[in-house]
Amino acid sequence: MHVTGLNADLDQYKDKITGLLQEFERRFHIFSELENEFAFFRSPFTVKASDMPADIQLEVIDLQCDSNMKQKFASVGLDTFYQYLLPGYPKLTSLAAKILSMFGTTYLCEQAFSVMNLNKTKHRSRLTNGHLNDIVKCVATQDLKPDIDVLVNAKDAKCQELVAADRFW
């Protein structure tokens, strides 16, 4: 390959990479705008209050001076700390909820996709789209709890219908 051909290939890759970088920056520019809020979320006791939005600076200062909350942060960790902020820190609680909700839907999508990959294999070829739809509903509805009484009553009613119709025996 000639040197000019190599340069042409490199220019082609450079243009593609530059385009990808611009697209990445366009799509994710909001994260750079939220960097101070992310810094607070990661480490609420070390961030500068002056770097935070003006409406929550006083709550940040109050939190950083609260020794009980510092102990709570050290004992429970980042993942459950923010549930202890209410009622004393409503704006910080709201900020934490905003940040946590940014990633919840992505997590659920990834979880549903993983379940689909695990269930839709060549060894389970009899699964229909309806079956897969039901599986995804079960995964996405994490707080689903069956109403046992309703299910038992429905089953009893069906058995009584069969007995009455003399089809059960």
PDB file of C-alpha atoms in Angstrom, residues 52-156:
ATOM      1  CA  MET A  52     -23.748  23.590  44.492  1.00  0.00           C
ATOM      2  CA  PRO A  53     -26.861  25.442  43.225  1.00  0.00           C
ATOM      3  CA  ALA A  54     -27.731  28.410  45.434  1.00  0.00           C
ATOM      4  CA  ASP A  55     -31.086  27.014  46.554  1.00  0.00           C
ATOM      5  CA  ILE A  56     -29.509  23.994  48.291  1.00  0.00           C
ATOM      6  CA  GLN A  57     -26.257  25.450  49.627  1.00  0.00           C
ATOM      7  CA  LEU A  58     -27.655  25.992  53.132  1.00  0.00           C
ATOM      8  CA  GLU A  59     -28.868  22.393  53.346  1.00  0.00           C
ATOM      9  CA  VAL A  60     -25.435  21.171  52.203  1.00  0.00           C
ATOM     10  CA  ILE A  61     -23.750  23.228  54.930  1.00  0.00           C
ATOM     11  CA  ASP A  62     -26.228  21.979  57.553  1.00  0.00           C
ATOM     12  CA  LEU A  63     -25.679  18.378  56.452  1.00  0.00           C
ATOM     13  CA  GLN A  64     -21.891  18.697  56.522  1.00  0.00           C
ATOM     14  CA  CYS A  65     -22.078  20.063  60.082  1.00  0.00           C
ATOM     15  CA  ASP A  66     -24.414  17.290  61.275  1.00  0.00           C
ATOM     16  CA  SER A  67     -22.237  14.715  63.074  1.00  0.00           C
ATOM     17  CA  ASN A  68     -25.135  12.236  63.372  1.00  0.00           C
ATOM     18  CA  MET A  69     -25.572  12.236  59.605  1.00  0.00           C
ATOM     19  CA  LYS A  70     -21.825  11.781  59.113  1.00  0.00           C
ATOM     20  CA  GLN A  71     -21.962   8.719  61.349  1.00  0.00           C
ATOM     21  CA  LYS A  72     -25.018   7.427  59.504  1.00  0.00           C
ATOM     22  CA  PHE A  73     -23.222   7.851  56.149  1.00  0.00           C
ATOM     23  CA  ALA A  74     -20.204   5.948  57.469  1.00  0.00           C
ATOM     24  CA  SER A  75     -22.320   3.127  58.889  1.00  0.00           C
ATOM     25  CA  VAL A  76     -24.898   2.528  56.131  1.00  0.00           C
ATOM     26  CA  GLY A  77     -22.983   3.593  53.037  1.00  0.00           C
ATOM     27  CA  LEU A  78     -23.974   5.485  49.955  1.00  0.00           C
ATOM     28  CA  ASP A  79     -26.622   3.076  48.698  1.00  0.00           C
ATOM     29  CA  THR A  80     -29.026   3.588  51.626  1.00  0.00           C
ATOM     30  CA  PHE A  81     -27.856   6.869  53.147  1.00  0.00           C
ATOM     31  CA  TYR A  82     -30.257   9.132  51.287  1.00  0.00           C
ATOM     32  CA  GLN A  83     -33.359   7.568  52.808  1.00  0.00           C
ATOM     33  CA  TYR A  84     -32.321   9.102  56.149  1.00  0.00           C
ATOM     34  CA  LEU A  85     -32.262  12.712  54.897  1.00  0.00           C
ATOM     35  CA  LEU A  86     -35.975  13.379  55.260  1.00  0.00           C
ATOM     36  CA  PRO A  87     -37.534  15.396  56.904  1.00  0.00           C
ATOM     37  CA  GLY A  88     -34.567  17.640  57.724  1.00  0.00           C
ATOM     38  CA  TYR A  89     -33.140  17.958  54.208  1.00  0.00           C
ATOM     39  CA  PRO A  90     -35.993  18.000  51.670  1.00  0.00           C
ATOM     40  CA  LYS A  91     -34.052  19.680  48.843  1.00  0.00           C
ATOM     41  CA  LEU A  92     -31.116  17.286  49.158  1.00  0.00           C
ATOM     42  CA  THR A  93     -33.515  14.352  49.243  1.00  0.00           C
ATOM     43  CA  SER A  94     -35.095  15.648  46.058  1.00  0.00           C
ATOM     44  CA  LEU A  95     -31.660  16.010  44.440  1.00  0.00           C
ATOM     45  CA  ALA A  96     -30.730  12.447  45.411  1.00  0.00           C
ATOM     46  CA  ALA A  97     -34.032  11.132  44.030  1.00  0.00           C
ATOM     47  CA  LYS A  98     -33.393  12.999  40.771  1.00  0.00           C
ATOM     48  CA  ILE A  99     -29.955  11.435  40.382  1.00  0.00           C
ATOM     49  CA  LEU A 100     -31.111   7.947  41.359  1.00  0.00           C
ATOM     50  CA  SER A 101     -34.042   8.066  38.950  1.00  0.00           C
ATOM     51  CA  MET A 102     -31.717   8.860  36.033  1.00  0.00           C
ATOM     52  CA  PHE A 103     -30.343   5.345  36.082  1.00  0.00           C
ATOM     53  CA  GLY A 104     -33.273   3.268  37.307  1.00  0.00           C
ATOM     54  CA  THR A 105     -34.937   2.872  33.944  1.00  0.00           C
ATOM     55  CA  THR A 106     -31.664   1.941  32.294  1.00  0.00           C
ATOM     56  CA  TYR A 107     -31.150  -0.733  34.924  1.00  0.00           C
ATOM     57  CA  LEU A 108     -34.629  -2.163  34.358  1.00  0.00           C
ATOM     58  CA  CYS A 109     -34.083  -2.255  30.593  1.00  0.00           C
ATOM     59  CA  GLU A 110     -30.767  -4.052  31.022  1.00  0.00           C
ATOM     60  CA  GLN A 111     -32.336  -6.474  33.476  1.00  0.00           C
ATOM     61  CA  ALA A 112     -35.221  -7.253  31.128  1.00  0.00           C
ATOM     62  CA  PHE A 113     -32.837  -7.722  28.206  1.00  0.00           C
ATOM     63  CA  SER A 114     -30.712 -10.136  30.253  1.00  0.00           C
ATOM     64  CA  VAL A 115     -33.773 -12.157  31.217  1.00  0.00           C
ATOM     65  CA  MET A 116     -34.846 -12.325  27.575  1.00  0.00           C
ATOM     66  CA  ASN A 117     -31.381 -13.579  26.577  1.00  0.00           C
ATOM     67  CA  LEU A 118     -31.466 -16.225  29.294  1.00  0.00           C
ATOM     68  CA  ASN A 119     -34.939 -17.436  28.357  1.00  0.00           C
ATOM     69  CA  LYS A 120     -34.849 -17.259  24.577  1.00  0.00           C
ATOM     70  CA  THR A 121     -32.325 -19.953  23.734  1.00  0.00           C
ATOM     71  CA  LYS A 122     -32.243 -22.776  21.220  1.00  0.00           C
ATOM     72  CA  HIS A 123     -33.043 -25.179  24.072  1.00  0.00           C
ATOM     73  CA  ARG A 124     -36.282 -23.338  24.813  1.00  0.00           C
ATOM     74  CA  SER A 125     -37.580 -22.997  21.290  1.00  0.00           C
ATOM     75  CA  ARG A 126     -41.216 -23.576  22.258  1.00  0.00           C
ATOM     76  CA  LEU A 127     -41.475 -20.210  23.965  1.00  0.00           C
ATOM     77  CA  THR A 128     -43.789 -17.943  22.030  1.00  0.00           C
ATOM     78  CA  ASN A 129     -43.756 -14.163  21.999  1.00  0.00           C
ATOM     79  CA  GLY A 130     -46.677 -14.299  24.430  1.00  0.00           C
ATOM     80  CA  HIS A 131     -44.614 -16.387  26.867  1.00  0.00           C
ATOM     81  CA  LEU A 132     -41.693 -13.978  26.572  1.00  0.00           C
ATOM     82  CA  ASN A 133     -44.015 -11.034  27.105  1.00  0.00           C
ATOM     83  CA  ASP A 134     -45.271 -12.644  30.332  1.00  0.00           C
ATOM     84  CA  ILE A 135     -41.702 -13.292  31.482  1.00  0.00           C
ATOM     85  CA  VAL A 136     -40.732  -9.652  30.910  1.00  0.00           C
ATOM     86  CA  LYS A 137     -43.818  -8.471  32.802  1.00  0.00           C
ATOM     87  CA  CYS A 138     -42.822 -10.618  35.787  1.00  0.00           C
ATOM     88  CA  VAL A 139     -39.272  -9.290  35.747  1.00  0.00           C
ATOM     89  CA  ALA A 140     -40.282  -5.648  35.308  1.00  0.00           C
ATOM     90  CA  THR A 141     -42.890  -5.881  38.071  1.00  0.00           C
ATOM     91  CA  GLN A 142     -40.557  -6.533  40.957  1.00  0.00           C
ATOM     92  CA  ASP A 143     -43.165  -5.842  43.620  1.00  0.00           C
ATOM     93  CA  LEU A 144     -45.663  -8.304  42.189  1.00  0.00           C
ATOM     94  CA  LYS A 145     -47.322 -10.293  44.967  1.00  0.00           C
ATOM     95  CA  PRO A 146     -50.045 -12.838  44.196  1.00  0.00           C
ATOM     96  CA  ASP A 147     -53.390 -12.521  45.950  1.00  0.00           C
ATOM     97  CA  ILE A 148     -53.621 -16.106  47.168  1.00  0.00           C
ATOM     98  CA  ASP A 149     -57.192 -15.759  48.478  1.00  0.00           C
ATOM     99  CA  VAL A 150     -58.504 -14.596  45.105  1.00  0.00           C
ATOM    100  CA  LEU A 151     -56.641 -17.390  43.299  1.00  0.00           C
ATOM    101  CA  VAL A 152     -57.953 -20.070  45.673  1.00  0.00           C
ATOM    102  CA  ASN A 153     -61.526 -18.752  45.459  1.00  0.00           C
ATOM    103  CA  ALA A 154     -61.324 -18.704  41.661  1.00  0.00           C
ATOM    104  CA  LYS A 155     -60.034 -22.291  41.656  1.00  0.00           C
ATOM    105  CA  ASP A 156     -62.782 -23.384  44.092  1.00  0.00           C
TER     106      ASP A 156
END
